mmCIF file of C-alpha atoms in Angstrom:
data_model
loop_
_atom_site.group_PDB
_atom_site.id
_atom_site.type_symbol
_atom_site.label_atom_id
_atom_site.label_comp_id
_atom_site.label_asym_id
_atom_site.label_seq_id
_atom_site.Cartn_x
_atom_site.Cartn_y
_atom_site.Cartn_z
ATOM 1 C CA SER A 30 -11.291 -27.323 -7.104
ATOM 2 C CA GLY A 31 -11.619 -28.216 -3.266
ATOM 3 C CA CYS A 32 -11.683 -31.791 -3.702
ATOM 4 C CA ALA A 33 -8.301 -31.644 -5.204
ATOM 5 C CA ILE A 34 -6.796 -29.239 -2.766
ATOM 6 C CA ALA A 35 -8.119 -30.433 0.335
ATOM 7 C CA PRO A 36 -6.116 -33.792 0.595
ATOM 8 C CA PHE A 37 -2.784 -32.059 -0.030
ATOM 9 C CA ALA A 38 -3.485 -29.215 1.960
ATOM 10 C CA ARG A 39 -4.008 -31.422 5.008
ATOM 11 C CA SER A 40 -0.562 -33.819 4.591
ATOM 12 C CA ALA A 41 1.931 -33.472 7.117
ATOM 13 C CA ALA A 42 4.578 -32.722 4.868
ATOM 14 C CA TRP A 43 3.005 -29.759 3.632
ATOM 15 C CA ARG A 44 2.013 -28.500 6.982
ATOM 16 C CA SER A 45 5.606 -28.797 8.057
ATOM 17 C CA ALA A 46 7.250 -26.856 5.142
ATOM 18 C CA VAL A 47 4.741 -24.189 5.860
ATOM 19 C CA VAL A 48 5.595 -24.070 9.467
ATOM 20 C CA HIS A 49 9.458 -24.011 8.890
ATOM 21 C CA ARG A 50 9.037 -20.939 6.171
ATOM 22 C CA LEU A 51 6.820 -18.898 8.205
ATOM 23 C CA ARG A 52 9.278 -19.237 11.327
ATOM 24 C CA GLN A 53 12.385 -18.307 8.985
ATOM 25 C CA ASP A 54 10.114 -15.343 8.417
ATOM 26 C CA GLY A 55 9.860 -14.492 11.922
ATOM 27 C CA VAL A 56 6.272 -14.829 11.826
ATOM 28 C CA ALA A 57 5.742 -17.026 14.978
ATOM 29 C CA ALA A 58 7.255 -19.424 17.087
ATOM 30 C CA ASN A 59 4.279 -21.530 17.614
ATOM 31 C CA ALA A 60 2.468 -22.949 14.714
ATOM 32 C CA SER A 61 -0.757 -22.928 16.402
ATOM 33 C CA GLN A 62 -0.778 -18.887 16.139
ATOM 34 C CA PHE A 63 -1.123 -18.777 12.572
ATOM 35 C CA GLY A 64 -4.842 -19.608 12.892
ATOM 36 C CA ASP A 65 -5.437 -17.089 15.603
ATOM 37 C CA ARG A 66 -7.299 -13.860 14.392
ATOM 38 C CA ALA A 67 -6.143 -11.931 17.470
ATOM 39 C CA PHE A 68 -2.526 -12.996 17.010
ATOM 40 C CA TRP A 69 -2.487 -11.357 13.427
ATOM 41 C CA ASN A 70 -4.393 -8.152 14.572
ATOM 42 C CA SER A 71 -1.377 -7.533 17.319
ATOM 43 C CA ARG A 72 1.273 -8.262 14.698
ATOM 44 C CA TYR A 73 -0.175 -5.732 12.176
ATOM 45 C CA THR A 74 -0.781 -3.313 14.927
ATOM 46 C CA ALA A 75 2.720 -3.616 15.899
ATOM 47 C CA GLY A 76 4.043 -3.574 12.594
ATOM 48 C CA ARG A 77 5.598 -6.864 12.826
ATOM 49 C CA ALA A 78 3.907 -8.962 10.165
ATOM 50 C CA PRO A 79 5.572 -9.910 6.912
ATOM 51 C CA ARG A 80 4.529 -7.457 4.228
ATOM 52 C CA GLU A 81 5.134 -10.397 1.651
ATOM 53 C CA TRP A 82 5.105 -14.312 2.161
ATOM 54 C CA PHE A 83 7.265 -16.687 0.019
ATOM 55 C CA LEU A 84 7.691 -14.824 -2.898
ATOM 56 C CA SER A 85 7.721 -10.801 -3.936
ATOM 57 C CA ALA A 86 4.550 -8.942 -5.063
ATOM 58 C CA GLY A 87 5.955 -8.688 -8.491
ATOM 59 C CA ALA A 88 6.890 -12.059 -9.096
ATOM 60 C CA ALA A 89 3.415 -13.211 -7.740
ATOM 61 C CA ALA A 90 1.651 -10.828 -10.035
ATOM 62 C CA ASP A 91 3.584 -11.775 -13.004
ATOM 63 C CA SER A 92 2.582 -15.480 -12.181
ATOM 64 C CA ALA A 93 -1.002 -14.349 -11.801
ATOM 65 C CA ALA A 94 -0.945 -12.638 -15.086
ATOM 66 C CA ALA A 95 0.285 -15.295 -16.806
ATOM 67 C CA ALA A 96 -2.062 -18.035 -15.388
ATOM 68 C CA LEU A 97 -5.327 -15.883 -16.314
ATOM 69 C CA LEU A 98 -4.190 -15.143 -19.779
ATOM 70 C CA SER A 99 -3.415 -19.020 -20.203
ATOM 71 C CA HIS A 100 -6.869 -19.822 -18.408
ATOM 72 C CA ARG A 101 -8.800 -17.282 -20.902
ATOM 73 C CA ARG A 102 -7.294 -18.999 -24.210
ATOM 74 C CA SER A 103 -9.751 -16.939 -26.311
ATOM 75 C CA GLY A 104 -7.736 -14.027 -25.317
ATOM 76 C CA LEU A 105 -8.696 -11.035 -23.531
ATOM 77 C CA SER A 106 -8.718 -7.114 -24.848
ATOM 78 C CA ALA A 107 -9.238 -3.613 -23.702
ATOM 79 C CA ALA A 108 -12.754 -4.362 -24.157
ATOM 80 C CA ASP A 109 -12.750 -6.635 -21.342
ATOM 81 C CA SER A 110 -11.356 -4.085 -18.895
ATOM 82 C CA PRO A 111 -11.256 -3.407 -16.192
ATOM 83 C CA LEU A 112 -10.721 -6.890 -14.817
ATOM 84 C CA ARG A 113 -12.017 -7.524 -11.572
ATOM 85 C CA CYS A 114 -9.483 -9.128 -8.818
ATOM 86 C CA LEU A 115 -10.068 -10.598 -5.458
ATOM 87 C CA HIS A 116 -7.114 -10.577 -3.367
ATOM 88 C CA LEU A 117 -7.995 -12.841 -0.295
ATOM 89 C CA GLY A 118 -6.127 -12.464 2.680
ATOM 90 C CA CYS A 119 -4.051 -9.514 1.648
ATOM 91 C CA GLY A 120 -2.821 -8.515 4.644
ATOM 92 C CA THR A 121 -0.233 -5.638 3.823
ATOM 93 C CA SER A 122 0.980 -6.978 0.848
ATOM 94 C CA ASN A 123 1.549 -4.585 -2.349
ATOM 95 C CA LEU A 124 0.237 -7.543 -4.759
ATOM 96 C CA GLY A 125 -2.770 -5.533 -5.703
ATOM 97 C CA GLY A 126 -0.993 -2.606 -7.181
ATOM 98 C CA ALA A 127 1.341 -5.289 -8.675
ATOM 99 C CA ILE A 128 -1.197 -7.067 -10.676
ATOM 100 C CA CYS A 129 -2.684 -4.039 -11.839
ATOM 101 C CA ASP A 130 0.895 -2.649 -13.029
ATOM 102 C CA ALA A 131 1.599 -6.258 -14.477
ATOM 103 C CA LEU A 132 -1.507 -6.448 -16.412
ATOM 104 C CA GLU A 133 -1.398 -2.956 -17.688
ATOM 105 C CA SER A 134 2.117 -2.483 -18.724
ATOM 106 C CA GLU A 135 2.628 -6.186 -19.908
ATOM 107 C CA HIS A 136 -0.709 -6.698 -21.474
ATOM 108 C CA ARG A 137 -2.665 -3.415 -21.987
ATOM 109 C CA LEU A 138 -5.362 -4.409 -19.436
ATOM 110 C CA ALA A 139 -6.714 -2.341 -16.968
ATOM 111 C CA ALA A 140 -7.818 -3.972 -13.659
ATOM 112 C CA THR A 141 -9.607 -3.076 -10.255
ATOM 113 C CA VAL A 142 -8.424 -5.200 -7.022
ATOM 114 C CA THR A 143 -10.813 -5.767 -4.170
ATOM 115 C CA ASN A 144 -8.297 -6.492 -1.270
ATOM 116 C CA VAL A 145 -10.163 -8.460 1.791
ATOM 117 C CA ASP A 146 -8.611 -9.630 5.189
ATOM 118 C CA TYR A 147 -10.180 -10.758 8.364
ATOM 119 C CA SER A 148 -7.904 -8.711 10.440
ATOM 120 C CA PRO A 149 -9.070 -5.036 10.798
ATOM 121 C CA ALA A 150 -5.457 -3.907 11.568
ATOM 122 C CA ALA A 151 -4.429 -5.414 8.431
ATOM 123 C CA ILE A 152 -6.971 -3.422 6.289
ATOM 124 C CA ASP A 153 -6.458 -0.309 8.396
ATOM 125 C CA VAL A 154 -2.650 -0.428 7.134
ATOM 126 C CA ALA A 155 -3.158 -1.371 3.823
ATOM 127 C CA ALA A 156 -6.026 0.983 3.093
ATOM 128 C CA ARG A 157 -3.526 3.986 3.761
ATOM 129 C CA ARG A 158 -2.429 3.588 0.054
ATOM 130 C CA ALA A 159 -3.693 6.045 -2.167
ATOM 131 C CA ASP A 160 -4.454 3.828 -5.087
ATOM 132 C CA PRO A 161 -7.764 4.657 -7.005
ATOM 133 C CA ARG A 162 -7.667 0.776 -8.541
ATOM 134 C CA GLN A 163 -8.143 -0.745 -5.143
ATOM 135 C CA SER A 164 -10.612 -1.075 -2.456
ATOM 136 C CA TYR A 165 -10.240 -2.398 1.077
ATOM 137 C CA HIS A 166 -12.589 -4.521 3.005
ATOM 138 C CA VAL A 167 -12.719 -6.655 6.236
ATOM 139 C CA TRP A 168 -14.021 -10.015 5.302
ATOM 140 C CA ASP A 169 -13.654 -13.454 6.686
ATOM 141 C CA VAL A 170 -13.541 -15.829 3.685
ATOM 142 C CA THR A 171 -13.906 -18.981 5.919
ATOM 143 C CA ASP A 172 -17.232 -18.164 7.420
ATOM 144 C CA GLY A 173 -19.786 -18.625 4.546
ATOM 145 C CA SER A 174 -20.572 -14.752 4.632
ATOM 146 C CA GLN A 175 -21.026 -12.988 1.242
ATOM 147 C CA PRO A 176 -17.749 -11.233 -0.261
ATOM 148 C CA PRO A 177 -17.861 -7.657 -1.356
ATOM 149 C CA ALA A 178 -19.275 -7.177 -4.606
ATOM 150 C CA PRO A 179 -16.957 -6.769 -7.432
ATOM 151 C CA PRO A 180 -17.083 -3.083 -8.975
ATOM 152 C CA HIS A 181 -18.248 -2.765 -12.520
ATOM 153 C CA GLY A 182 -19.868 -6.226 -13.073
ATOM 154 C CA SER A 183 -21.213 -9.255 -11.141
ATOM 155 C CA ALA A 184 -18.245 -11.656 -10.993
ATOM 156 C CA TYR A 185 -14.493 -11.736 -10.604
ATOM 157 C CA ASP A 186 -12.293 -12.363 -13.196
ATOM 158 C CA LEU A 187 -9.201 -13.463 -11.110
ATOM 159 C CA LEU A 188 -8.915 -14.775 -7.458
ATOM 160 C CA LEU A 189 -5.574 -14.063 -5.784
ATOM 161 C CA ASP A 190 -4.206 -16.145 -2.718
ATOM 162 C CA LYS A 191 -0.424 -16.035 -1.820
ATOM 163 C CA GLY A 192 -0.211 -17.347 1.593
ATOM 164 C CA THR A 193 -3.629 -17.153 2.921
ATOM 165 C CA LEU A 194 -4.483 -20.969 2.352
ATOM 166 C CA ASP A 195 -1.308 -21.637 4.191
ATOM 167 C CA ALA A 196 -2.449 -19.872 7.314
ATOM 168 C CA VAL A 197 -6.062 -21.077 7.027
ATOM 169 C CA LEU A 198 -4.299 -24.872 7.469
ATOM 170 C CA PHE A 199 -3.862 -24.135 10.903
ATOM 171 C CA CYS A 200 -7.328 -22.738 11.990
ATOM 172 C CA GLY A 201 -8.869 -26.551 11.736
ATOM 173 C CA GLU A 202 -10.792 -28.509 9.154
ATOM 174 C CA ALA A 203 -14.221 -26.439 9.729
ATOM 175 C CA PRO A 204 -12.628 -23.061 8.127
ATOM 176 C CA LEU A 205 -10.364 -24.665 5.731
ATOM 177 C CA LEU A 206 -13.331 -26.481 4.204
ATOM 178 C CA GLY A 207 -15.238 -23.168 4.416
ATOM 179 C CA TYR A 208 -12.430 -21.470 2.690
ATOM 180 C CA LEU A 209 -12.586 -24.167 -0.390
ATOM 181 C CA ALA A 210 -16.265 -23.751 -0.471
ATOM 182 C CA ALA A 211 -15.994 -20.278 -0.743
ATOM 183 C CA LEU A 212 -13.456 -20.615 -3.556
ATOM 184 C CA ARG A 213 -15.601 -22.754 -5.252
ATOM 185 C CA ARG A 214 -18.659 -20.140 -5.001
ATOM 186 C CA LEU A 215 -16.511 -17.532 -6.182
ATOM 187 C CA LEU A 216 -15.320 -19.423 -9.213
ATOM 188 C CA ALA A 217 -18.947 -20.744 -10.069
ATOM 189 C CA GLY A 218 -19.733 -16.917 -10.201
ATOM 190 C CA ASP A 219 -22.064 -17.475 -6.825
ATOM 191 C CA GLY A 220 -22.327 -15.248 -4.113
ATOM 192 C CA GLY A 221 -20.500 -11.980 -5.535
ATOM 193 C CA GLY A 222 -17.655 -13.399 -7.416
ATOM 194 C CA GLY A 223 -17.033 -15.550 -10.380
ATOM 195 C CA GLY A 224 -14.908 -17.311 -12.768
ATOM 196 C CA GLY A 225 -11.366 -16.522 -14.132
ATOM 197 C CA GLY A 226 -7.603 -17.121 -13.677
ATOM 198 C CA GLY A 227 -5.881 -18.322 -10.422
ATOM 199 C CA GLY A 228 -2.396 -18.758 -9.014
ATOM 200 C CA GLY A 229 -0.130 -16.478 -7.354
ATOM 201 C CA GLY A 230 -1.699 -14.065 -4.954
ATOM 202 C CA GLY A 231 -2.013 -12.598 -1.443
ATOM 203 C CA GLY A 232 0.340 -11.914 1.474
ATOM 204 C CA GLY A 233 0.087 -11.180 5.055
ATOM 205 C CA GLY A 234 -3.191 -12.499 7.202
ATOM 206 C CA ALA A 235 -5.027 -15.517 7.325
ATOM 207 C CA GLY A 236 -8.232 -14.881 5.739
#
């Protein structure tokens, strides 16, 4: 929940670890840039943003699939397909395709992924992939606006984030609280999103 995440997200040790890793990846020399939309647009336009943060798309997808199945203790079957996934701050990550592949190959579950990022440049690059299981939308998860509606249903089954929260930390307190509030609404099934699994998504952009 937001109450559980927010204090940890503000800790100096966490911020220091994020800065160190992103600098290692060559993202930016100045941590204040991590929360700047213009900065991300310029990086994606120039092809200089990392495709994957922190771990590979395959490893993140396996973790997310396991988390979803653990959360849904009653089990999932083909009747629940296609599962609806929302990839927050997708950047140019391959996570969307990887989670579809993981659910299908390991659990025989079909899935669709709605990829969102606040950087139009990131969405332009990512949307060039020809994958009918995925769609791409410009959406800022921090500003309180409605997310794209999930296909084939009224709520999302799985939220994916791998790197987005880390970038939002550098946007200031208001965007951080907006991000956590959006997660709460999505997990509650309000505002076009809904309950389900957790863990291990995203890549690239800041929201």
